[in-house]
C-alpha atoms as a printed R data frame, in Angstrom:
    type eleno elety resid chain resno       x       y       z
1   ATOM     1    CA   UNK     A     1 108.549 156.703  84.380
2   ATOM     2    CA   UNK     A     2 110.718 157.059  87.478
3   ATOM     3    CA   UNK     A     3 110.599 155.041  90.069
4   ATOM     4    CA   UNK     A     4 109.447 157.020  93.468
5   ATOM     5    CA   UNK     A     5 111.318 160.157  94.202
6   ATOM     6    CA   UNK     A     6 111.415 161.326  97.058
7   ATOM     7    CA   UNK     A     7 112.327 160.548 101.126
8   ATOM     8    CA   UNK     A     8 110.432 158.364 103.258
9   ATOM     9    CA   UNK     A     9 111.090 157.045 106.192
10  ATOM    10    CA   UNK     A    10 109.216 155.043 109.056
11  ATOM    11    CA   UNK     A    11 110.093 158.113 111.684
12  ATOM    12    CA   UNK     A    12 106.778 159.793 111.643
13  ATOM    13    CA   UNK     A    13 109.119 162.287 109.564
14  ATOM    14    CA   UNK     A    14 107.133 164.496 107.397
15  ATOM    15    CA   UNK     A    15 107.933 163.359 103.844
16  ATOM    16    CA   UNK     A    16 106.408 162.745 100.734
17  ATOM    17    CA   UNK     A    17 107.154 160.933  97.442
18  ATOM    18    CA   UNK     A    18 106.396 160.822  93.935
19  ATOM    19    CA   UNK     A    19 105.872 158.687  90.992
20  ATOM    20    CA   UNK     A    20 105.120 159.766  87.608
21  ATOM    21    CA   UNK     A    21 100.984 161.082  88.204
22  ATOM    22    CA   UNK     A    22 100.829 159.942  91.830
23  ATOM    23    CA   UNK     A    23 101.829 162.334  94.716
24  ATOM    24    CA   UNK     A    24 102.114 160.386  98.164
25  ATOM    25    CA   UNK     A    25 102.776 162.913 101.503
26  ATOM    26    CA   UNK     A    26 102.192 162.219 105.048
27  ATOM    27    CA   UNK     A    27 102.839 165.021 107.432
28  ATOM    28    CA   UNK     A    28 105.033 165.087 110.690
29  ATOM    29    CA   UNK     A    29 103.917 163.604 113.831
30  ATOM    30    CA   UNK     A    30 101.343 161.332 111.929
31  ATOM    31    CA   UNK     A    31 102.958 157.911 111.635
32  ATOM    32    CA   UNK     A    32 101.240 155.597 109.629
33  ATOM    33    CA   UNK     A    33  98.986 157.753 107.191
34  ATOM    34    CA   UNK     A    34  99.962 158.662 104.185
35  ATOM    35    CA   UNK     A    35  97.572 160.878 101.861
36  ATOM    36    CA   UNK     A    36  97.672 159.440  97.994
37  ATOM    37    CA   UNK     A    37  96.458 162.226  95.540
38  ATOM    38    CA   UNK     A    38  96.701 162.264  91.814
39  ATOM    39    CA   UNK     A    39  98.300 165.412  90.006
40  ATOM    40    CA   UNK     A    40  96.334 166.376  86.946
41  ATOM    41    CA   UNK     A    41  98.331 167.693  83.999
42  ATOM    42    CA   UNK     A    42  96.471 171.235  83.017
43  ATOM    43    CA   UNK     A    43  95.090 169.248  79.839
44  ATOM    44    CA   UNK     A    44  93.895 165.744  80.657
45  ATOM    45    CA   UNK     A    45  94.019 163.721  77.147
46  ATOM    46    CA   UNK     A    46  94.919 159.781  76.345
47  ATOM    47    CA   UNK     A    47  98.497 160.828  77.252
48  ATOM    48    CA   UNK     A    48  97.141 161.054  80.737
49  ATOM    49    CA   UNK     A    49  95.302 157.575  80.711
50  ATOM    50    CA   UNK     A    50  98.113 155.868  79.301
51  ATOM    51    CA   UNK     A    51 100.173 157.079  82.448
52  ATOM    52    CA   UNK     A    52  97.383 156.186  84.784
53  ATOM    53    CA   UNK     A    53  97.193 152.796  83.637
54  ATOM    54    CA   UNK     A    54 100.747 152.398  83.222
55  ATOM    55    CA   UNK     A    55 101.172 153.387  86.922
56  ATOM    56    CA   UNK     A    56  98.538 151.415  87.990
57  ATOM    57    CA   UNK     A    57 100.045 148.348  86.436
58  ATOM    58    CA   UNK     A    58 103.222 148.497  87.291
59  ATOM    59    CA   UNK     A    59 103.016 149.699  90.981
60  ATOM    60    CA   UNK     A    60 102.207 146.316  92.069
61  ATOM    61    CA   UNK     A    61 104.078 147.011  95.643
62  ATOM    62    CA   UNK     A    62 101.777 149.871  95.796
63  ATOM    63    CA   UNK     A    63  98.396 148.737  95.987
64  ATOM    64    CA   UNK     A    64  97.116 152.268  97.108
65  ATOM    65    CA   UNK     A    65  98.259 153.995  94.221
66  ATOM    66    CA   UNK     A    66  97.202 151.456  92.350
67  ATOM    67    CA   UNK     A    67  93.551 151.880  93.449
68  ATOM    68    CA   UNK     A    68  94.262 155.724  93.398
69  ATOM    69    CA   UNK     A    69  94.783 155.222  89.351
70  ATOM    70    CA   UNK     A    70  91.876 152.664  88.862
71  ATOM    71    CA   UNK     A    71  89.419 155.507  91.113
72  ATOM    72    CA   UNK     A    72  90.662 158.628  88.922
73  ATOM    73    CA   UNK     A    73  90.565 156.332  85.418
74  ATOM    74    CA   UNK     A    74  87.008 155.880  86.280
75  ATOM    75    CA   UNK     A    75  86.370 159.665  85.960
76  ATOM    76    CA   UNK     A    76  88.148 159.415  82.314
77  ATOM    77    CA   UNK     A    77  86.121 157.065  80.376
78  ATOM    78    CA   UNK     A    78  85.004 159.122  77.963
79  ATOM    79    CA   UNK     A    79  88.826 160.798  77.440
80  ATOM    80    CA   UNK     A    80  90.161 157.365  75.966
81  ATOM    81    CA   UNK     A    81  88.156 154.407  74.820
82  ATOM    82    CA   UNK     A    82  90.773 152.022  76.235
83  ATOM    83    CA   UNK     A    83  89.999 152.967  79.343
84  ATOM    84    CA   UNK     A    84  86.659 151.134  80.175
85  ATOM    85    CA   UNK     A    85  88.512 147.734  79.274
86  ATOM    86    CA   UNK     A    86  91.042 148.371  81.285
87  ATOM    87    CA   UNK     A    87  89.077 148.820  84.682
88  ATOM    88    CA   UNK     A    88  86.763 145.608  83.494
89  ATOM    89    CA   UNK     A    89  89.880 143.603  83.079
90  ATOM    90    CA   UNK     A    90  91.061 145.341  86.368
91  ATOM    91    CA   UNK     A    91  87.753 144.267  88.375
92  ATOM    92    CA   UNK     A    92  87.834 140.058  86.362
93  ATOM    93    CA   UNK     A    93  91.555 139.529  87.435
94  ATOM    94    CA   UNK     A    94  93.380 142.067  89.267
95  ATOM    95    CA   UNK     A    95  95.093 140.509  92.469
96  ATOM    96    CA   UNK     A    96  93.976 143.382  94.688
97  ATOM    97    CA   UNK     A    97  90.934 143.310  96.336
98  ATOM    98    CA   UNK     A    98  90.893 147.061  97.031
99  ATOM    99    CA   UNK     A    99  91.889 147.585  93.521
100 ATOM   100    CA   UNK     A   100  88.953 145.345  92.098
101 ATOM   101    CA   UNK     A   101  86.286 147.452  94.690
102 ATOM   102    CA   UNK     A   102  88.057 150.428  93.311
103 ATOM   103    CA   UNK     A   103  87.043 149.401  89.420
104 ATOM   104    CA   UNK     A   104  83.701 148.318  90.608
105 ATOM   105    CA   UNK     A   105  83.319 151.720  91.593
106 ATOM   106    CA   UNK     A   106  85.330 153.184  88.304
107 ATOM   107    CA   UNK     A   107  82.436 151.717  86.183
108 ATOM   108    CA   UNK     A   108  79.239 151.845  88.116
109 ATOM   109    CA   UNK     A   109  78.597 154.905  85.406
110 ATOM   110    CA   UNK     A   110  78.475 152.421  82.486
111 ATOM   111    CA   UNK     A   111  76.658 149.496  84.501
112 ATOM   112    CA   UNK     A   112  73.273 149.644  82.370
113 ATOM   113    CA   UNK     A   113  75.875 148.883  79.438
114 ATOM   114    CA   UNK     A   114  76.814 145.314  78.121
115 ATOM   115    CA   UNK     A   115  80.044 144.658  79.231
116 ATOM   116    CA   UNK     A   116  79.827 146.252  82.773
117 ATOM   117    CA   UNK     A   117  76.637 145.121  83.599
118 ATOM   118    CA   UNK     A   118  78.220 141.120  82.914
119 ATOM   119    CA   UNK     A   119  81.401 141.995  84.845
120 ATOM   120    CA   UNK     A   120  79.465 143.345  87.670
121 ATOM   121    CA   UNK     A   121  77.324 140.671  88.020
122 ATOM   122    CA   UNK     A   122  79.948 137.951  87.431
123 ATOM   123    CA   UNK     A   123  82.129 139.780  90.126
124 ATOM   124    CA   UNK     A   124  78.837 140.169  92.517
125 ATOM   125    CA   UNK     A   125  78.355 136.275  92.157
126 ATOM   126    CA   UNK     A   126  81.868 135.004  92.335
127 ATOM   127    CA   UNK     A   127  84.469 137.566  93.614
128 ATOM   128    CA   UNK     A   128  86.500 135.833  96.638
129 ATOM   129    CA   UNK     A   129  86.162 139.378  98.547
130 ATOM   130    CA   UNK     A   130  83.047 140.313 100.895
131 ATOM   131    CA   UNK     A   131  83.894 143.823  99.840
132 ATOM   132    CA   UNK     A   132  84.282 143.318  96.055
133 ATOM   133    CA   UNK     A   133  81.029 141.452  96.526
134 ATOM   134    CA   UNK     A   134  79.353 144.428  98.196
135 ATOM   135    CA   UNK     A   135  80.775 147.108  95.849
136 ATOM   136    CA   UNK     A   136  79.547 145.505  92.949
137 ATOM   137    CA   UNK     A   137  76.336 145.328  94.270
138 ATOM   138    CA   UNK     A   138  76.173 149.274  95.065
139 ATOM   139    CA   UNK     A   139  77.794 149.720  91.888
140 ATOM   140    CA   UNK     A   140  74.774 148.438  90.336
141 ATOM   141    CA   UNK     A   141  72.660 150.444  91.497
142 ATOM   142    CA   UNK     A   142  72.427 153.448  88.432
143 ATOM   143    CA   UNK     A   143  71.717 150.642  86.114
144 ATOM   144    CA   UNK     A   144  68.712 148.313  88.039
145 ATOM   145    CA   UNK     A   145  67.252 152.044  88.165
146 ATOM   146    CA   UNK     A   146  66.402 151.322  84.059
147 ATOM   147    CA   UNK     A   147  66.516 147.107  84.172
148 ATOM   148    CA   UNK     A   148  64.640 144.621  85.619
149 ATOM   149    CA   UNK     A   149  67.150 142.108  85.200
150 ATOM   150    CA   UNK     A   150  69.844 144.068  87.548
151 ATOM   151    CA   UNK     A   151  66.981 144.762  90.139
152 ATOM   152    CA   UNK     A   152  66.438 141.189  89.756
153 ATOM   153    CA   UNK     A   153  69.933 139.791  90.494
154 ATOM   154    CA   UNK     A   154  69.989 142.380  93.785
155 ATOM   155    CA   UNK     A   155  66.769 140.743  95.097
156 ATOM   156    CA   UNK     A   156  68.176 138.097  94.896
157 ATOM   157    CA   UNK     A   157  71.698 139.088  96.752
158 ATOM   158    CA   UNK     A   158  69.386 140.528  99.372
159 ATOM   159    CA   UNK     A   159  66.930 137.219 100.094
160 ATOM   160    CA   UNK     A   160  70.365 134.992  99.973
161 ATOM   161    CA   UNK     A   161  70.665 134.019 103.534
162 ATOM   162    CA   UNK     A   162  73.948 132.360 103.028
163 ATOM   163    CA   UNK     A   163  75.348 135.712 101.453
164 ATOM   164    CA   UNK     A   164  77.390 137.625 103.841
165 ATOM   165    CA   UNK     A   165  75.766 140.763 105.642
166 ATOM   166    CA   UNK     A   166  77.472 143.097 104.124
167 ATOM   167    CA   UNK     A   167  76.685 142.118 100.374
168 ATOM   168    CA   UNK     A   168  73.445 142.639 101.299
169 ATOM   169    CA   UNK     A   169  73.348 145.311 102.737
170 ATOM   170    CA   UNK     A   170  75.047 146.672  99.560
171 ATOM   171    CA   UNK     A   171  72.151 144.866  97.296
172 ATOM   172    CA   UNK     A   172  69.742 147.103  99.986
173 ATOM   173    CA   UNK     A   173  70.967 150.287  98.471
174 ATOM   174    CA   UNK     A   174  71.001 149.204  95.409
175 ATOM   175    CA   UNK     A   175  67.472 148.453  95.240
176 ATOM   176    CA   UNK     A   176  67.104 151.917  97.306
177 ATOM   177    CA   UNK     A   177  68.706 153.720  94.684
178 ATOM   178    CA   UNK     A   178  66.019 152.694  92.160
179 ATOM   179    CA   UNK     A   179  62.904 154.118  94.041
């Protein structure tokens, strides 16, 4: 993979750079924002995953494209079976917090399954980051629809008056999601 190609500059220059999938442009006159887009190959197969993840691991300077990768991989699950462990090991251990709320989201498809469901709720209990915290909790919210146990654990996010505000308020739609 190259490294970013590209110009950029902290001019408010129009510019834009790119790294193997990731495209990054920002247009003149706009300083500070910077648009991060994936570009899809015309056939998206486990050639394309591999290059996801491999971006997303190795752009550790780069948390937004990073989080980019971990959002799109989460649309690819069912392209490449590798790809579900990599955004649970992503959400347990990444050093990223926007990169862990990012694989929260990535899985909240699978979260009546095994292994999502556990890393969910072992992220929703322990994560370090309010927003991790909170994301997991929304996250869970297609699988409490179908198990008591998840609706459970939100309940009791949402009565936790030591939990921060907005944890609960992400247990809330959770729970809202399931009427």
């Amino acid at each position: 993979e190259p490294e970013f190609q590209g110009r950029e500059n902290d001019d408010a220059d129009e510019g834009e750079i790119q790294r193997g999938p990731i495209h990054m442009m920002w247009p003149r006159g706009v300083k500070g924002y910077r648009a991060v887009k994936v570009q899809k190959p015309k056939v998206v197969d486990r050639r394309w995953t591999n290059r996801l993840i491999r971006t997303a691991r190795e752009s550790n300077d780069r948390p937004d494209v990073r989080e980019v990768c971990v959002d799109e991989l989460g649309n690819l699950c069912d392209v490449d079976p590798g790809v579900p462990k990599f955004l649970l090991d992503t959400l347990r251990t990444d050093h990223d917090p926007k990169v862990r709320s990012a694989a929260a989201w990535a899985v909240s498809d699978m979260a009546s399954a095994d292994p999502a469901r556990r890393a969910l709720l072992r992220a929703l209990a322990g994560d370090k980051s309010v927003s991790v915290r909170a994301d997991c909790a929304m996250s869970l919210a297609k699988g409490a629809a179908s198990d008591e146990s998840l609706r459970e654990a939100l309940k009791q996010n949402v009565l936790d008056a030591r939990e921060h505000s907005e944890v609960r308020s992400g247990a809330v739609y959770g729970l809202r999601r399931c009427l």
